[in-house]
Amino acid sequence: MKIDRRTTLTLMLAGAASPAFGQAMIGQAMSSITAFAFSFPSPHGEPIRLADHAGKPMLIVNTASLCGFTPQYRGLQELWTTYRDRGLLIVGVPSNDFNQEPGDANTIAETAHHQYGVTFPIAAKAALRGPNAHPFYKWAAAERPKDLPRWNFHKYLIGRDGHIADVFPERIEPTDTRVVTAIARQLDPAPRATN
């Protein structure tokens, strides 16, 4: 996230004068930024730049290998297989915030790729909460403060405009009708058959 010095100074002064006003200003500055401003480091290779998918819907999901919801990797892979050609990007973001992803990149890859057959991008392990949270998750918290991840496999659907279009908590399966319908609204139109 880039905010120039003048904006930073204004936000600091506003926060000092009135903490509530300062928080509102920070939230407003964050909400003018879209998800396309962020990247996730990948465990091996190039970062996953959301800007490379600007104008396309994305499903950003915090994942964990030792969670009761880990089998949701199958549903996420099903969505990826079905909708990637129509523009959907899925990014798995492993996190140990809930003490269920203690492993390293190889352990995470073993679970995602080998146990569940995942082929969508998996980022390097990241924090979701607190001062060390990944900038995407800080942005998401400012954009949708009532929809924070409370557990693993929390799903943020980013619309084609780069803002959060919908949020699905961990208990909602990736293939649930609500998720599929929300994704379908954001997708490029299906290709038409030619005769």
PDB file of C-alpha atoms in Angstrom:
ATOM      1  CA  MET A   1       0.000   0.000   0.000  1.00  0.00           C
ATOM      2  CA  LYS A   2       1.365   3.412  -0.909  1.00  0.00           C
ATOM      3  CA  ILE A   3       0.257   6.547   0.877  1.00  0.00           C
ATOM      4  CA  ASP A   4       2.246   9.732   0.278  1.00  0.00           C
ATOM      5  CA  ARG A   5       3.850  11.749   3.089  1.00  0.00           C
ATOM      6  CA  ARG A   6       1.220  14.490   3.042  1.00  0.00           C
ATOM      7  CA  THR A   7      -1.589  11.954   3.459  1.00  0.00           C
ATOM      8  CA  THR A   8       0.329  10.192   6.247  1.00  0.00           C
ATOM      9  CA  LEU A   9       0.899  13.487   8.096  1.00  0.00           C
ATOM     10  CA  THR A  10      -2.763  14.467   7.697  1.00  0.00           C
ATOM     11  CA  LEU A  11      -3.886  11.102   9.060  1.00  0.00           C
ATOM     12  CA  MET A  12      -1.484  11.359  12.020  1.00  0.00           C
ATOM     13  CA  LEU A  13      -2.644  14.879  12.900  1.00  0.00           C
ATOM     14  CA  ALA A  14      -6.298  13.912  12.539  1.00  0.00           C
ATOM     15  CA  GLY A  15      -5.715  10.897  14.777  1.00  0.00           C
ATOM     16  CA  ALA A  16      -4.007  13.033  17.414  1.00  0.00           C
ATOM     17  CA  ALA A  17      -6.792  15.620  17.388  1.00  0.00           C
ATOM     18  CA  SER A  18      -9.612  13.095  17.434  1.00  0.00           C
ATOM     19  CA  PRO A  19      -8.899   9.356  17.584  1.00  0.00           C
ATOM     20  CA  ALA A  20     -12.350   8.479  16.187  1.00  0.00           C
ATOM     21  CA  PHE A  21     -11.913  10.898  13.275  1.00  0.00           C
ATOM     22  CA  GLY A  22      -8.395   9.597  12.677  1.00  0.00           C
ATOM     23  CA  GLN A  23      -9.658   5.997  12.484  1.00  0.00           C
ATOM     24  CA  ALA A  24     -12.383   7.069  10.045  1.00  0.00           C
ATOM     25  CA  MET A  25      -9.802   8.818   7.854  1.00  0.00           C
ATOM     26  CA  ILE A  26      -7.513   5.779   7.863  1.00  0.00           C
ATOM     27  CA  GLY A  27     -10.460   3.543   6.960  1.00  0.00           C
ATOM     28  CA  GLN A  28     -11.408   5.894   4.124  1.00  0.00           C
ATOM     29  CA  ALA A  29      -7.831   5.947   2.780  1.00  0.00           C
ATOM     30  CA  MET A  30      -7.659   2.146   2.927  1.00  0.00           C
ATOM     31  CA  SER A  31     -11.033   1.694   1.209  1.00  0.00           C
ATOM     32  CA  SER A  32      -9.931   3.743  -1.813  1.00  0.00           C
ATOM     33  CA  ILE A  33      -7.241   1.118  -2.417  1.00  0.00           C
ATOM     34  CA  THR A  34      -8.298  -2.087  -4.120  1.00  0.00           C
ATOM     35  CA  ALA A  35      -7.115  -5.662  -3.653  1.00  0.00           C
ATOM     36  CA  PHE A  36      -5.159  -5.288  -6.888  1.00  0.00           C
ATOM     37  CA  ALA A  37      -2.570  -3.250  -4.941  1.00  0.00           C
ATOM     38  CA  PHE A  38      -1.349  -6.344  -3.071  1.00  0.00           C
ATOM     39  CA  SER A  39       0.931  -9.302  -3.674  1.00  0.00           C
ATOM     40  CA  PHE A  40       1.547 -12.481  -1.768  1.00  0.00           C
ATOM     41  CA  PRO A  41       5.015 -13.985  -1.607  1.00  0.00           C
ATOM     42  CA  SER A  42       5.069 -17.470  -3.015  1.00  0.00           C
ATOM     43  CA  PRO A  43       7.008 -20.221  -1.260  1.00  0.00           C
ATOM     44  CA  HIS A  44       9.117 -20.907  -4.367  1.00  0.00           C
ATOM     45  CA  GLY A  45       9.430 -18.370  -7.160  1.00  0.00           C
ATOM     46  CA  GLU A  46       7.618 -15.265  -8.303  1.00  0.00           C
ATOM     47  CA  PRO A  47       5.203 -13.450  -5.996  1.00  0.00           C
ATOM     48  CA  ILE A  48       1.484 -13.781  -6.635  1.00  0.00           C
ATOM     49  CA  ARG A  49       0.619 -10.267  -7.841  1.00  0.00           C
ATOM     50  CA  LEU A  50      -3.083  -9.544  -7.677  1.00  0.00           C
ATOM     51  CA  ALA A  51      -2.557  -6.663 -10.130  1.00  0.00           C
ATOM     52  CA  ASP A  52      -1.807  -9.302 -12.777  1.00  0.00           C
ATOM     53  CA  HIS A  53      -5.466 -10.316 -12.419  1.00  0.00           C
ATOM     54  CA  ALA A  54      -7.014  -6.835 -12.264  1.00  0.00           C
ATOM     55  CA  GLY A  55     -10.599  -6.816 -13.484  1.00  0.00           C
ATOM     56  CA  LYS A  56     -11.046 -10.504 -12.632  1.00  0.00           C
ATOM     57  CA  PRO A  57     -12.716 -12.023  -9.572  1.00  0.00           C
ATOM     58  CA  MET A  58     -10.556 -13.606  -6.880  1.00  0.00           C
ATOM     59  CA  LEU A  59     -11.202 -15.877  -3.952  1.00  0.00           C
ATOM     60  CA  ILE A  60      -8.601 -15.340  -1.210  1.00  0.00           C
ATOM     61  CA  VAL A  61      -8.736 -18.097   1.409  1.00  0.00           C
ATOM     62  CA  ASN A  62      -6.659 -18.505   4.557  1.00  0.00           C
ATOM     63  CA  THR A  63      -5.710 -22.174   4.795  1.00  0.00           C
ATOM     64  CA  ALA A  64      -4.203 -24.615   7.284  1.00  0.00           C
ATOM     65  CA  SER A  65      -3.039 -28.226   7.002  1.00  0.00           C
ATOM     66  CA  LEU A  66      -4.185 -29.492  10.411  1.00  0.00           C
ATOM     67  CA  CYS A  67      -7.713 -28.065  10.499  1.00  0.00           C
ATOM     68  CA  GLY A  68     -11.053 -29.841  10.433  1.00  0.00           C
ATOM     69  CA  PHE A  69     -11.846 -27.664   7.396  1.00  0.00           C
ATOM     70  CA  THR A  70      -8.700 -28.697   5.460  1.00  0.00           C
ATOM     71  CA  PRO A  71     -10.790 -30.981   3.186  1.00  0.00           C
ATOM     72  CA  GLN A  72     -12.242 -27.742   1.758  1.00  0.00           C
ATOM     73  CA  TYR A  73      -9.120 -27.761  -0.434  1.00  0.00           C
ATOM     74  CA  ARG A  74     -11.090 -30.236  -2.622  1.00  0.00           C
ATOM     75  CA  GLY A  75     -13.970 -27.787  -3.085  1.00  0.00           C
ATOM     76  CA  LEU A  76     -11.592 -24.926  -3.797  1.00  0.00           C
ATOM     77  CA  GLN A  77      -9.851 -27.056  -6.425  1.00  0.00           C
ATOM     78  CA  GLU A  78     -13.249 -27.870  -7.952  1.00  0.00           C
ATOM     79  CA  LEU A  79     -14.037 -24.139  -8.219  1.00  0.00           C
ATOM     80  CA  TRP A  80     -10.604 -23.509  -9.743  1.00  0.00           C
ATOM     81  CA  THR A  81     -11.020 -26.279 -12.307  1.00  0.00           C
ATOM     82  CA  THR A  82     -14.514 -25.085 -13.239  1.00  0.00           C
ATOM     83  CA  TYR A  83     -13.996 -21.306 -13.349  1.00  0.00           C
ATOM     84  CA  ARG A  84     -10.347 -20.424 -13.944  1.00  0.00           C
ATOM     85  CA  ASP A  85     -10.851 -20.255 -17.716  1.00  0.00           C
ATOM     86  CA  ARG A  86     -13.570 -17.654 -17.099  1.00  0.00           C
ATOM     87  CA  GLY A  87     -11.231 -15.488 -15.045  1.00  0.00           C
ATOM     88  CA  LEU A  88     -11.433 -16.702 -11.435  1.00  0.00           C
ATOM     89  CA  LEU A  89      -8.202 -16.637  -9.430  1.00  0.00           C
ATOM     90  CA  ILE A  90      -8.035 -18.589  -6.187  1.00  0.00           C
ATOM     91  CA  VAL A  91      -5.175 -17.950  -3.773  1.00  0.00           C
ATOM     92  CA  GLY A  92      -4.615 -20.092  -0.707  1.00  0.00           C
ATOM     93  CA  VAL A  93      -2.863 -18.189   2.084  1.00  0.00           C
ATOM     94  CA  PRO A  94      -1.510 -20.591   4.713  1.00  0.00           C
ATOM     95  CA  SER A  95      -1.536 -19.129   8.198  1.00  0.00           C
ATOM     96  CA  ASN A  96      -0.683 -20.367  11.668  1.00  0.00           C
ATOM     97  CA  ASP A  97      -2.814 -17.686  13.360  1.00  0.00           C
ATOM     98  CA  PHE A  98      -5.069 -20.455  14.712  1.00  0.00           C
ATOM     99  CA  ASN A  99      -2.186 -22.826  15.532  1.00  0.00           C
ATOM    100  CA  GLN A 100      -3.051 -25.300  12.781  1.00  0.00           C
ATOM    101  CA  GLU A 101      -0.336 -24.576  10.208  1.00  0.00           C
ATOM    102  CA  PRO A 102       2.955 -25.146  12.046  1.00  0.00           C
ATOM    103  CA  GLY A 103       4.751 -26.674   9.058  1.00  0.00           C
ATOM    104  CA  ASP A 104       7.182 -25.235   6.567  1.00  0.00           C
ATOM    105  CA  ALA A 105       6.605 -24.672   2.837  1.00  0.00           C
ATOM    106  CA  ASN A 106       7.309 -28.328   2.007  1.00  0.00           C
ATOM    107  CA  THR A 107       4.804 -29.600   4.576  1.00  0.00           C
ATOM    108  CA  ILE A 108       2.175 -27.155   3.329  1.00  0.00           C
ATOM    109  CA  ALA A 109       2.819 -28.233  -0.280  1.00  0.00           C
ATOM    110  CA  GLU A 110       2.570 -31.903   0.709  1.00  0.00           C
ATOM    111  CA  THR A 111      -0.890 -31.322   2.182  1.00  0.00           C
ATOM    112  CA  ALA A 112      -2.254 -28.995  -0.508  1.00  0.00           C
ATOM    113  CA  HIS A 113      -0.729 -30.495  -3.637  1.00  0.00           C
ATOM    114  CA  HIS A 114      -0.251 -34.154  -2.836  1.00  0.00           C
ATOM    115  CA  GLN A 115      -3.094 -34.947  -0.434  1.00  0.00           C
ATOM    116  CA  TYR A 116      -5.740 -32.722  -2.037  1.00  0.00           C
ATOM    117  CA  GLY A 117      -4.518 -32.247  -5.631  1.00  0.00           C
ATOM    118  CA  VAL A 118      -4.479 -28.438  -5.439  1.00  0.00           C
ATOM    119  CA  THR A 119      -3.209 -26.672  -8.566  1.00  0.00           C
ATOM    120  CA  PHE A 120      -4.292 -23.095  -7.740  1.00  0.00           C
ATOM    121  CA  PRO A 121      -1.631 -20.747  -6.302  1.00  0.00           C
ATOM    122  CA  ILE A 122      -0.617 -21.210  -2.677  1.00  0.00           C
ATOM    123  CA  ALA A 123       1.180 -18.276  -1.074  1.00  0.00           C
ATOM    124  CA  ALA A 124       3.895 -18.413   1.550  1.00  0.00           C
ATOM    125  CA  LYS A 125       2.671 -18.603   5.137  1.00  0.00           C
ATOM    126  CA  ALA A 126       1.374 -15.238   6.400  1.00  0.00           C
ATOM    127  CA  ALA A 127      -0.190 -13.645   9.461  1.00  0.00           C
ATOM    128  CA  LEU A 128      -3.830 -12.558   9.195  1.00  0.00           C
ATOM    129  CA  ARG A 129      -4.225 -10.611  12.422  1.00  0.00           C
ATOM    130  CA  GLY A 130      -2.299  -8.188  14.564  1.00  0.00           C
ATOM    131  CA  PRO A 131       0.518  -5.765  13.781  1.00  0.00           C
ATOM    132  CA  ASN A 132       2.347  -8.283  11.578  1.00  0.00           C
ATOM    133  CA  ALA A 133      -0.703  -9.098   9.463  1.00  0.00           C
ATOM    134  CA  HIS A 134      -0.151  -9.271   5.721  1.00  0.00           C
ATOM    135  CA  PRO A 135      -1.130  -5.910   4.123  1.00  0.00           C
ATOM    136  CA  PHE A 136      -3.989  -7.588   2.204  1.00  0.00           C
ATOM    137  CA  TYR A 137      -5.563  -8.694   5.481  1.00  0.00           C
ATOM    138  CA  LYS A 138      -5.120  -5.230   7.014  1.00  0.00           C
ATOM    139  CA  TRP A 139      -6.867  -3.791   3.963  1.00  0.00           C
ATOM    140  CA  ALA A 140      -9.655  -6.391   4.165  1.00  0.00           C
ATOM    141  CA  ALA A 141     -10.142  -5.580   7.868  1.00  0.00           C
ATOM    142  CA  ALA A 142     -10.542  -1.886   7.005  1.00  0.00           C
ATOM    143  CA  GLU A 143     -12.878  -2.652   4.091  1.00  0.00           C
ATOM    144  CA  ARG A 144     -15.053  -5.166   5.958  1.00  0.00           C
ATOM    145  CA  PRO A 145     -14.354  -4.795   9.717  1.00  0.00           C
ATOM    146  CA  LYS A 146     -17.267  -7.053  10.716  1.00  0.00           C
ATOM    147  CA  ASP A 147     -16.087  -9.885   8.442  1.00  0.00           C
ATOM    148  CA  LEU A 148     -12.669 -10.777   9.845  1.00  0.00           C
ATOM    149  CA  PRO A 149     -11.315 -14.326   9.674  1.00  0.00           C
ATOM    150  CA  ARG A 150     -12.322 -16.116  12.859  1.00  0.00           C
ATOM    151  CA  TRP A 151     -10.860 -19.447  11.743  1.00  0.00           C
ATOM    152  CA  ASN A 152      -9.144 -21.167   8.835  1.00  0.00           C
ATOM    153  CA  PHE A 153     -10.794 -21.310   5.399  1.00  0.00           C
ATOM    154  CA  HIS A 154     -12.404 -17.875   5.659  1.00  0.00           C
ATOM    155  CA  LYS A 155     -13.131 -16.788   2.082  1.00  0.00           C
ATOM    156  CA  TYR A 156     -12.957 -13.261   0.680  1.00  0.00           C
ATOM    157  CA  LEU A 157     -14.494 -12.922  -2.784  1.00  0.00           C
ATOM    158  CA  ILE A 158     -12.923  -9.952  -4.531  1.00  0.00           C
ATOM    159  CA  GLY A 159     -15.087  -8.518  -7.288  1.00  0.00           C
ATOM    160  CA  ARG A 160     -13.970  -7.342 -10.694  1.00  0.00           C
ATOM    161  CA  ASP A 161     -13.734  -3.799  -9.262  1.00  0.00           C
ATOM    162  CA  GLY A 162     -11.091  -4.937  -6.751  1.00  0.00           C
ATOM    163  CA  HIS A 163     -13.285  -4.539  -3.669  1.00  0.00           C
ATOM    164  CA  ILE A 164     -14.695  -7.256  -1.438  1.00  0.00           C
ATOM    165  CA  ALA A 165     -17.877  -8.471  -3.097  1.00  0.00           C
ATOM    166  CA  ASP A 166     -18.742 -11.119  -0.522  1.00  0.00           C
ATOM    167  CA  VAL A 167     -17.364 -12.968   2.491  1.00  0.00           C
ATOM    168  CA  PHE A 168     -17.914 -16.587   3.435  1.00  0.00           C
ATOM    169  CA  PRO A 169     -16.887 -17.917   6.844  1.00  0.00           C
ATOM    170  CA  GLU A 170     -15.144 -21.233   7.336  1.00  0.00           C
ATOM    171  CA  ARG A 171     -18.309 -23.287   7.786  1.00  0.00           C
ATOM    172  CA  ILE A 172     -19.547 -22.448   4.286  1.00  0.00           C
ATOM    173  CA  GLU A 173     -18.115 -24.977   1.839  1.00  0.00           C
ATOM    174  CA  PRO A 174     -16.483 -23.594  -1.334  1.00  0.00           C
ATOM    175  CA  THR A 175     -19.048 -25.428  -3.490  1.00  0.00           C
ATOM    176  CA  ASP A 176     -22.025 -24.108  -1.512  1.00  0.00           C
ATOM    177  CA  THR A 177     -24.658 -22.540  -3.776  1.00  0.00           C
ATOM    178  CA  ARG A 178     -24.136 -19.129  -2.119  1.00  0.00           C
ATOM    179  CA  VAL A 179     -20.426 -19.154  -3.013  1.00  0.00           C
ATOM    180  CA  VAL A 180     -20.949 -20.448  -6.552  1.00  0.00           C
ATOM    181  CA  THR A 181     -23.708 -17.885  -7.225  1.00  0.00           C
ATOM    182  CA  ALA A 182     -21.578 -14.999  -5.906  1.00  0.00           C
ATOM    183  CA  ILE A 183     -18.622 -16.095  -8.057  1.00  0.00           C
ATOM    184  CA  ALA A 184     -20.836 -16.505 -11.140  1.00  0.00           C
ATOM    185  CA  ARG A 185     -22.003 -12.882 -10.776  1.00  0.00           C
ATOM    186  CA  GLN A 186     -18.386 -11.715 -11.000  1.00  0.00           C
ATOM    187  CA  LEU A 187     -17.180 -13.929 -13.864  1.00  0.00           C
ATOM    188  CA  ASP A 188     -16.646 -13.141 -17.503  1.00  0.00           C
ATOM    189  CA  PRO A 189     -19.620 -14.373 -19.524  1.00  0.00           C
ATOM    190  CA  ALA A 190     -19.430 -18.026 -20.524  1.00  0.00           C
ATOM    191  CA  PRO A 191     -18.056 -18.561 -24.043  1.00  0.00           C
ATOM    192  CA  ARG A 192     -20.787 -19.169 -26.611  1.00  0.00           C
ATOM    193  CA  ALA A 193     -20.755 -22.256 -28.764  1.00  0.00           C
ATOM    194  CA  THR A 194     -20.108 -21.585 -32.436  1.00  0.00           C
ATOM    195  CA  ASN A 195     -21.666 -23.561 -35.239  1.00  0.00           C
TER     196      ASN A 195
END
